[in-house]
Amino acid sequence: MGLKTENLDVGYGDTPIVQQVNLQILEGKVTALLGPNGCGKSTLLKALVRILTPQSGMVQWQGKDIRHYSSQAIARVLSLLPQSQEVPEGILVRDVVGYGRSPYTGFWGQLTQTDQQQVEQAMQLTGVTAFAERKIAELSGGQCQRVWLAMTLAQDTDYVFLDEPTTYLDLNHQVELMKLMRRLNRQGKTVVTVLHDINQACRYCDHLIVMQAGKVVAQGEPTEILTTQLLADVFELDAEIHRDPIAGTPMCVVK
């Protein structure tokens, strides 16, 4: 049953940003949310993890309105890496990553051996072990982004949501992150990510959800839905679609 929406309207105050969205997040897949700036991708993501409350309709988890679960219960199955985080002063990287275990320990709880193992594994996966004993405020934007990702992974949820995770990352770390998403998926996690790079989405994701002006206008496998007409209508791109010579996935080439 997993995670799905029914006639979902959600926004800020009385203003709806996302309107009448019906979708099923495919369990065991990597899904990308695509669309122009301001179309509602991040708003939808926040509604899926219960940060935003629907104005109408609902988000369902395992067949039940997500609002009927405790915060702790949701935090043990759904985790979110948001677009930006406030960098705390004087806190070590290792401790920041440890905050990802708070659904199990309480925010100030003592980490068990199992918690410590999850923290170490998350730091290794994201390549932040080398600066684990440094203060996060001393790090670059790209390094901080990897620490936040490690904290999210330390939460060890079945579903992982990433809101523009490649922000601040240089190209090689972007590629590392996309490969890490695939590795997490092979380990059994369902991944949902907001991306801006259409070619990255086609190469590394199984399923695309394309949004425009608060509505879902297309969803499916990259080979099914990526067309020149979609690129023109949604992204205002005059582009051709070719086969990626390495991955064999659709590749958008702007004229």
Short mmCIF file of C-alpha atoms in Angstrom, two decimals:
data_model
loop_
_atom_site.label_atom_id
_atom_site.label_comp_id
_atom_site.label_asym_id
_atom_site.label_seq_id
_atom_site.Cartn_x
_atom_site.Cartn_y
_atom_site.Cartn_z
CA MET A 1 0.00 0.00 0.00
CA GLY A 2 2.86 2.35 0.83
CA LEU A 3 2.51 6.10 0.40
CA LYS A 4 -0.11 7.79 -1.77
CA THR A 5 -2.15 10.97 -2.10
CA GLU A 6 -5.84 11.45 -2.76
CA ASN A 7 -7.10 14.75 -4.24
CA LEU A 8 -4.34 16.53 -2.34
CA ASP A 9 -4.41 20.32 -2.01
CA VAL A 10 -1.62 21.86 0.05
CA GLY A 11 0.03 25.26 0.37
CA TYR A 12 0.84 28.05 2.76
CA GLY A 13 -1.87 29.96 4.64
CA ASP A 14 -4.99 29.94 2.49
CA THR A 15 -3.06 29.80 -0.78
CA PRO A 16 -2.95 26.37 -2.43
CA ILE A 17 0.32 25.57 -4.19
CA VAL A 18 -0.31 21.91 -4.99
CA GLN A 19 -3.79 21.14 -6.30
CA GLN A 20 -5.73 17.90 -6.78
CA VAL A 21 -2.71 15.63 -6.83
CA ASN A 22 -3.34 11.89 -6.98
CA LEU A 23 -0.25 9.72 -7.03
CA GLN A 24 1.29 6.57 -5.63
CA ILE A 25 4.93 6.57 -4.59
CA LEU A 26 6.28 3.35 -6.08
CA GLU A 27 7.75 1.20 -3.34
CA GLY A 28 11.27 -0.02 -3.99
CA LYS A 29 11.95 2.55 -6.73
CA VAL A 30 13.86 5.81 -7.14
CA THR A 31 11.41 8.57 -8.09
CA ALA A 32 12.29 12.09 -9.24
CA LEU A 33 10.02 15.11 -8.93
CA LEU A 34 10.67 17.44 -11.87
CA GLY A 35 9.27 20.77 -12.98
CA PRO A 36 10.07 24.48 -13.27
CA ASN A 37 10.78 26.61 -10.21
CA GLY A 38 7.68 27.37 -8.16
CA CYS A 39 5.62 24.49 -9.55
CA GLY A 40 5.14 22.87 -6.11
CA LYS A 41 7.75 20.10 -6.00
CA SER A 42 9.11 20.95 -2.54
CA THR A 43 5.62 21.70 -1.23
CA LEU A 44 4.46 18.25 -2.33
CA LEU A 45 7.51 16.63 -0.76
CA LYS A 46 6.81 18.35 2.59
CA ALA A 47 3.21 17.15 2.49
CA LEU A 48 4.32 13.57 1.83
CA VAL A 49 6.43 13.55 5.01
CA ARG A 50 3.78 15.41 7.05
CA ILE A 51 5.64 18.70 7.48
CA LEU A 52 2.74 20.45 5.75
CA THR A 53 -0.90 19.66 6.52
CA PRO A 54 -3.27 19.23 3.54
CA GLN A 55 -5.84 21.94 2.94
CA SER A 56 -8.04 19.23 1.45
CA GLY A 57 -7.61 15.63 0.40
CA MET A 58 -5.06 13.50 2.20
CA VAL A 59 -1.74 11.69 2.26
CA GLN A 60 -2.08 8.01 3.15
CA TRP A 61 0.55 5.75 4.67
CA GLN A 62 -0.25 2.04 4.54
CA GLY A 63 -3.90 2.81 3.78
CA LYS A 64 -4.42 5.25 6.68
CA ASP A 65 -4.40 9.05 6.83
CA ILE A 66 -0.81 9.99 7.71
CA ARG A 67 -2.08 12.46 10.32
CA HIS A 68 -3.31 9.55 12.44
CA TYR A 69 0.24 8.31 13.15
CA SER A 70 2.48 9.61 15.91
CA SER A 71 5.41 11.81 14.93
CA GLN A 72 7.82 9.18 16.20
CA ALA A 73 6.16 6.43 14.16
CA ILE A 74 6.41 8.51 10.96
CA ALA A 75 10.02 9.50 11.68
CA ARG A 76 10.96 5.83 11.82
CA VAL A 77 9.69 5.13 8.30
CA LEU A 78 9.98 8.46 6.41
CA SER A 79 13.02 10.75 6.46
CA LEU A 80 13.62 14.07 4.69
CA LEU A 81 16.72 15.97 3.65
CA PRO A 82 15.34 19.52 3.26
CA GLN A 83 16.64 22.16 0.86
CA SER A 84 18.49 24.09 3.53
CA GLN A 85 19.38 23.73 7.18
CA GLU A 86 20.48 26.22 9.80
CA VAL A 87 24.09 25.44 10.70
CA PRO A 88 24.44 25.12 14.49
CA GLU A 89 27.43 26.77 16.16
CA GLY A 90 29.92 24.68 18.09
CA ILE A 91 28.47 21.26 17.17
CA LEU A 92 30.71 18.48 15.87
CA VAL A 93 29.85 16.68 12.64
CA ARG A 94 29.59 13.33 14.45
CA ASP A 95 27.01 14.80 16.86
CA VAL A 96 24.98 16.33 14.03
CA VAL A 97 24.80 12.96 12.27
CA GLY A 98 23.82 11.41 15.61
CA TYR A 99 20.71 13.63 15.70
CA GLY A 100 19.36 11.37 12.96
CA ARG A 101 18.85 8.73 15.63
CA SER A 102 16.47 10.91 17.66
CA PRO A 103 13.31 8.98 16.54
CA TYR A 104 14.77 6.04 18.49
CA THR A 105 16.55 7.77 21.38
CA GLY A 106 14.72 11.07 21.88
CA PHE A 107 16.53 14.25 20.84
CA TRP A 108 18.92 14.25 23.79
CA GLY A 109 18.98 10.48 24.31
CA GLN A 110 22.11 8.43 24.77
CA LEU A 111 23.20 6.58 21.62
CA THR A 112 23.37 2.81 21.94
CA GLN A 113 25.95 0.67 20.16
CA THR A 114 23.42 0.08 17.38
CA ASP A 115 22.87 3.84 17.05
CA GLN A 116 26.63 4.43 16.90
CA GLN A 117 26.94 1.83 14.14
CA GLN A 118 24.23 3.55 12.11
CA VAL A 119 26.02 6.90 12.55
CA GLU A 120 29.37 5.44 11.45
CA GLN A 121 27.80 3.73 8.44
CA ALA A 122 26.00 6.93 7.37
CA MET A 123 29.21 8.95 7.62
CA GLN A 124 31.11 6.38 5.58
CA LEU A 125 28.42 6.30 2.87
CA THR A 126 28.48 10.07 2.48
CA GLY A 127 32.24 10.53 2.79
CA VAL A 128 32.22 12.73 5.91
CA THR A 129 34.16 10.43 8.27
CA ALA A 130 37.38 12.39 7.65
CA PHE A 131 35.93 15.51 9.29
CA ALA A 132 33.72 13.81 11.89
CA GLU A 133 35.48 15.62 14.75
CA ARG A 134 35.31 19.07 13.13
CA LYS A 135 32.63 21.66 13.89
CA ILE A 136 30.02 21.75 11.17
CA ALA A 137 30.12 25.57 11.07
CA GLU A 138 33.70 25.31 9.77
CA LEU A 139 32.74 23.29 6.69
CA SER A 140 32.02 24.38 3.13
CA GLY A 141 28.50 24.36 1.74
CA GLY A 142 29.10 21.10 -0.12
CA GLN A 143 30.58 19.42 2.95
CA CYS A 144 27.64 20.58 5.06
CA GLN A 145 25.22 19.14 2.51
CA ARG A 146 26.90 15.76 2.83
CA VAL A 147 26.69 15.96 6.64
CA TRP A 148 22.93 16.68 6.45
CA LEU A 149 22.57 13.73 4.10
CA ALA A 150 24.46 11.54 6.58
CA MET A 151 22.10 12.66 9.34
CA THR A 152 19.12 11.73 7.14
CA LEU A 153 20.59 8.31 6.36
CA ALA A 154 21.37 7.68 10.03
CA GLN A 155 17.61 7.83 10.59
CA ASP A 156 17.54 4.50 8.70
CA THR A 157 14.03 4.75 7.25
CA ASP A 158 12.43 2.65 4.52
CA TYR A 159 11.56 5.80 2.54
CA VAL A 160 14.12 8.58 2.00
CA PHE A 161 13.05 11.99 0.64
CA LEU A 162 15.65 14.41 -0.74
CA ASP A 163 14.76 18.02 -1.61
CA GLU A 164 17.23 19.28 -4.21
CA PRO A 165 20.07 17.22 -2.70
CA THR A 166 22.66 18.28 -5.31
CA THR A 167 22.53 21.92 -4.13
CA TYR A 168 26.03 23.14 -3.18
CA LEU A 169 27.65 19.96 -4.51
CA ASP A 170 30.28 20.12 -7.24
CA LEU A 171 29.85 17.81 -10.21
CA ASN A 172 31.82 14.82 -8.92
CA HIS A 173 29.92 14.85 -5.61
CA GLN A 174 26.63 15.16 -7.51
CA VAL A 175 27.50 11.97 -9.38
CA GLU A 176 28.52 10.29 -6.11
CA LEU A 177 25.18 11.27 -4.58
CA MET A 178 23.17 9.91 -7.51
CA LYS A 179 25.11 6.63 -7.35
CA LEU A 180 24.52 6.53 -3.58
CA MET A 181 20.77 6.85 -4.23
CA ARG A 182 20.94 3.81 -6.47
CA ARG A 183 22.97 1.89 -3.87
CA LEU A 184 20.44 2.70 -1.15
CA ASN A 185 17.69 1.56 -3.48
CA ARG A 186 19.43 -1.76 -4.08
CA GLN A 187 19.55 -2.15 -0.30
CA GLY A 188 15.75 -1.93 -0.26
CA LYS A 189 15.04 1.75 0.34
CA THR A 190 12.45 3.74 -1.58
CA VAL A 191 13.93 7.10 -2.65
CA VAL A 192 12.05 10.23 -3.72
CA THR A 193 14.06 13.26 -4.79
CA VAL A 194 13.46 16.74 -6.20
CA LEU A 195 15.85 17.38 -9.09
CA HIS A 196 16.41 20.12 -11.65
CA ASP A 197 18.68 18.19 -13.99
CA ILE A 198 16.45 16.25 -16.38
CA ASN A 199 19.29 14.08 -17.65
CA GLN A 200 20.38 13.13 -14.13
CA ALA A 201 16.78 12.17 -13.35
CA CYS A 202 16.49 10.01 -16.46
CA ARG A 203 19.82 8.31 -15.87
CA TYR A 204 19.49 7.49 -12.17
CA CYS A 205 15.73 7.32 -11.46
CA ASP A 206 13.17 4.63 -12.28
CA HIS A 207 10.11 6.86 -12.22
CA LEU A 208 9.48 10.53 -13.00
CA ILE A 209 6.70 12.77 -11.69
CA VAL A 210 6.52 15.99 -13.70
CA MET A 211 4.73 19.01 -12.21
CA GLN A 212 3.57 22.29 -13.66
CA ALA A 213 1.72 25.07 -11.82
CA GLY A 214 0.88 22.87 -8.83
CA LYS A 215 -0.43 19.91 -10.80
CA VAL A 216 1.04 16.58 -11.88
CA VAL A 217 1.07 16.64 -15.68
CA ALA A 218 2.96 13.39 -16.36
CA GLN A 219 4.29 10.40 -14.48
CA GLY A 220 5.95 7.18 -15.55
CA GLU A 221 9.26 5.70 -16.61
CA PRO A 222 11.67 8.12 -18.33
CA THR A 223 11.40 6.30 -21.65
CA GLU A 224 7.60 6.56 -21.49
CA ILE A 225 7.06 10.21 -20.65
CA LEU A 226 10.09 12.22 -21.78
CA THR A 227 9.08 13.73 -25.12
CA THR A 228 10.01 16.85 -27.04
CA GLN A 229 6.45 18.07 -26.51
CA LEU A 230 6.72 17.67 -22.72
CA LEU A 231 10.02 19.55 -22.71
CA ALA A 232 8.46 22.37 -24.71
CA ASP A 233 5.19 22.57 -22.74
CA VAL A 234 6.58 22.26 -19.20
CA PHE A 235 10.16 23.50 -19.39
CA GLU A 236 9.92 25.81 -22.44
CA LEU A 237 12.84 23.96 -23.99
CA ASP A 238 13.46 23.48 -27.69
CA ALA A 239 15.29 20.21 -27.38
CA GLU A 240 15.84 16.80 -28.92
CA ILE A 241 15.85 13.47 -27.11
CA HIS A 242 18.70 11.08 -27.74
CA ARG A 243 19.88 7.84 -26.18
CA ASP A 244 22.58 8.28 -23.55
CA PRO A 245 25.55 6.44 -25.11
CA ILE A 246 26.65 5.01 -21.75
CA ALA A 247 23.48 4.47 -19.68
CA GLY A 248 21.08 3.91 -22.58
CA THR A 249 18.55 6.25 -20.95
CA PRO A 250 16.80 9.21 -22.62
CA MET A 251 18.97 12.31 -22.82
CA CYS A 252 17.71 15.84 -23.41
CA VAL A 253 19.88 17.91 -25.79
CA VAL A 254 18.91 21.57 -26.11
CA LYS A 255 19.06 22.93 -29.65
#
